[in-house]
Amino acid sequence: MINGMKALNRSLRWGMVGGGGTSQIGYIHRSAALRDSNFTLLAGAFDIDAERGRAFGQSIGVAADRCYSDYETMFAAEAQREDGIEVVSIATPNNTHFPICQAALNAGLHVVCEKPLCFTTAEADELEQLCAEKNKVIGVTYGYAGHQLIHQAREMIAAGQLGDIRIINMQFAHGFHHEAVELENASTRWRVDPRFVGPSYVLGDLATHPLFIAETMVPDLQVTRLLCSRQSFVQSRAPLEDNAFVLMEYNNGAVGTMWASAVNCGSMHGQKVRVIGSKASLEWWDEQPNQLRYEVQGEPVRILERGMGYLAASALADDRIGGGHPEGLFEAWSNLYRRFAQAMDATDRRDSAFLQDFWYPGVHAGLAGVRWVEKCVASADAGAVWVDC
């Protein structure tokens, strides 16, 4: 169980690009990174408006001279300091992720980045190669993948409790954008603008989350081909989709489905992953994250609860409080940031033995998400045809 002790013998010196006072996601980055004192926030280029960003940075305790107008200035200035940052988190619109990641790695910094890392597989390949060249880590914030019951499912599947995996059903389908809310909401507006988000909306913004959760649960399965159909029910969003369906085939003969939607009226969040085997099924739903459904044909449904002694050691290791108390998104993100810190430290020490079996969503996970979205868009734009992956 995590009890607040640092995972490392020091705190990593940390900065942020974006994540200022108008950001939807900046606070959760800071809450997650600072939770266990594995990071210390020392610098930031928090806002495209330099004065607003400086005021915000000072309001959360960052020194005025380390609140920068832009990331280039921050990287250059921090490199000249003995106490300069070692890690940077990127919480900016999607179209900026690639150049900022690239600049950060070239500045000798580890990176935590929102997904998608970039818009093309070629760019993602470049970042993966740059990580290897610079001996640095990119952590990708697939937030709920840090929840303990995802890892309980992984252990149960690896142990054969589901038998041969046949079907994986995934969805992330909420209803909050069933109308053109972007006309009144600036934080939504950029998410449906191709200039900022690239070739997709819900496929990249939503679907990659349950996709990565499923990949975490069943890491040996690889998508071999897929077929995608996408729709723009709010016509002003075209060519970006606000609803999409994807059929997938896996390398073991299993099949998968994905439903991503922002127009599922009445749904609060609707992120679910169901893995179906020849013996049993598992289902996890992010609105009830502390329960994992285990269903064996002909037997009563079993609800596995977070924090209980019957769970696998890997599922108990990331608990922060005893069973019965709810843990959710903030705790899952904190678990990810804790793992990012450990991966960064081990990488700096070139501890390949530690990293060999150490799980975290890294640059390759980001690359896989970019490639999957790219294939989905290609399939849909060709008239919903099968494409090889």
CSV table of C-alpha atoms in Angstrom, one decimal, residues 22 67 87 89 109 129 147 150 193 213 225 234 247 279 341:
chain,number,residue,atom,x,y,z
A,22,THR,CA,-8.1,28.1,-17.6
A,67,CYS,CA,7.2,31.7,-14.6
A,87,VAL,CA,11.1,16.8,-16.0
A,89,SER,CA,4.6,17.9,-18.2
A,109,LEU,CA,14.3,16.6,-20.1
A,129,GLN,CA,13.8,7.2,-31.4
A,147,HIS,CA,-6.2,2.1,-11.3
A,150,ILE,CA,-7.0,-2.8,-14.2
A,193,ASP,CA,-11.2,22.1,-34.5
A,213,ILE,CA,-6.8,-0.1,-20.7
A,225,ARG,CA,-6.7,-5.2,-38.9
A,234,VAL,CA,-23.4,17.9,-35.0
A,247,LEU,CA,-14.4,-3.5,-35.4
A,279,LYS,CA,-14.3,-19.7,-19.4
A,341,ALA,CA,9.1,9.1,-11.4
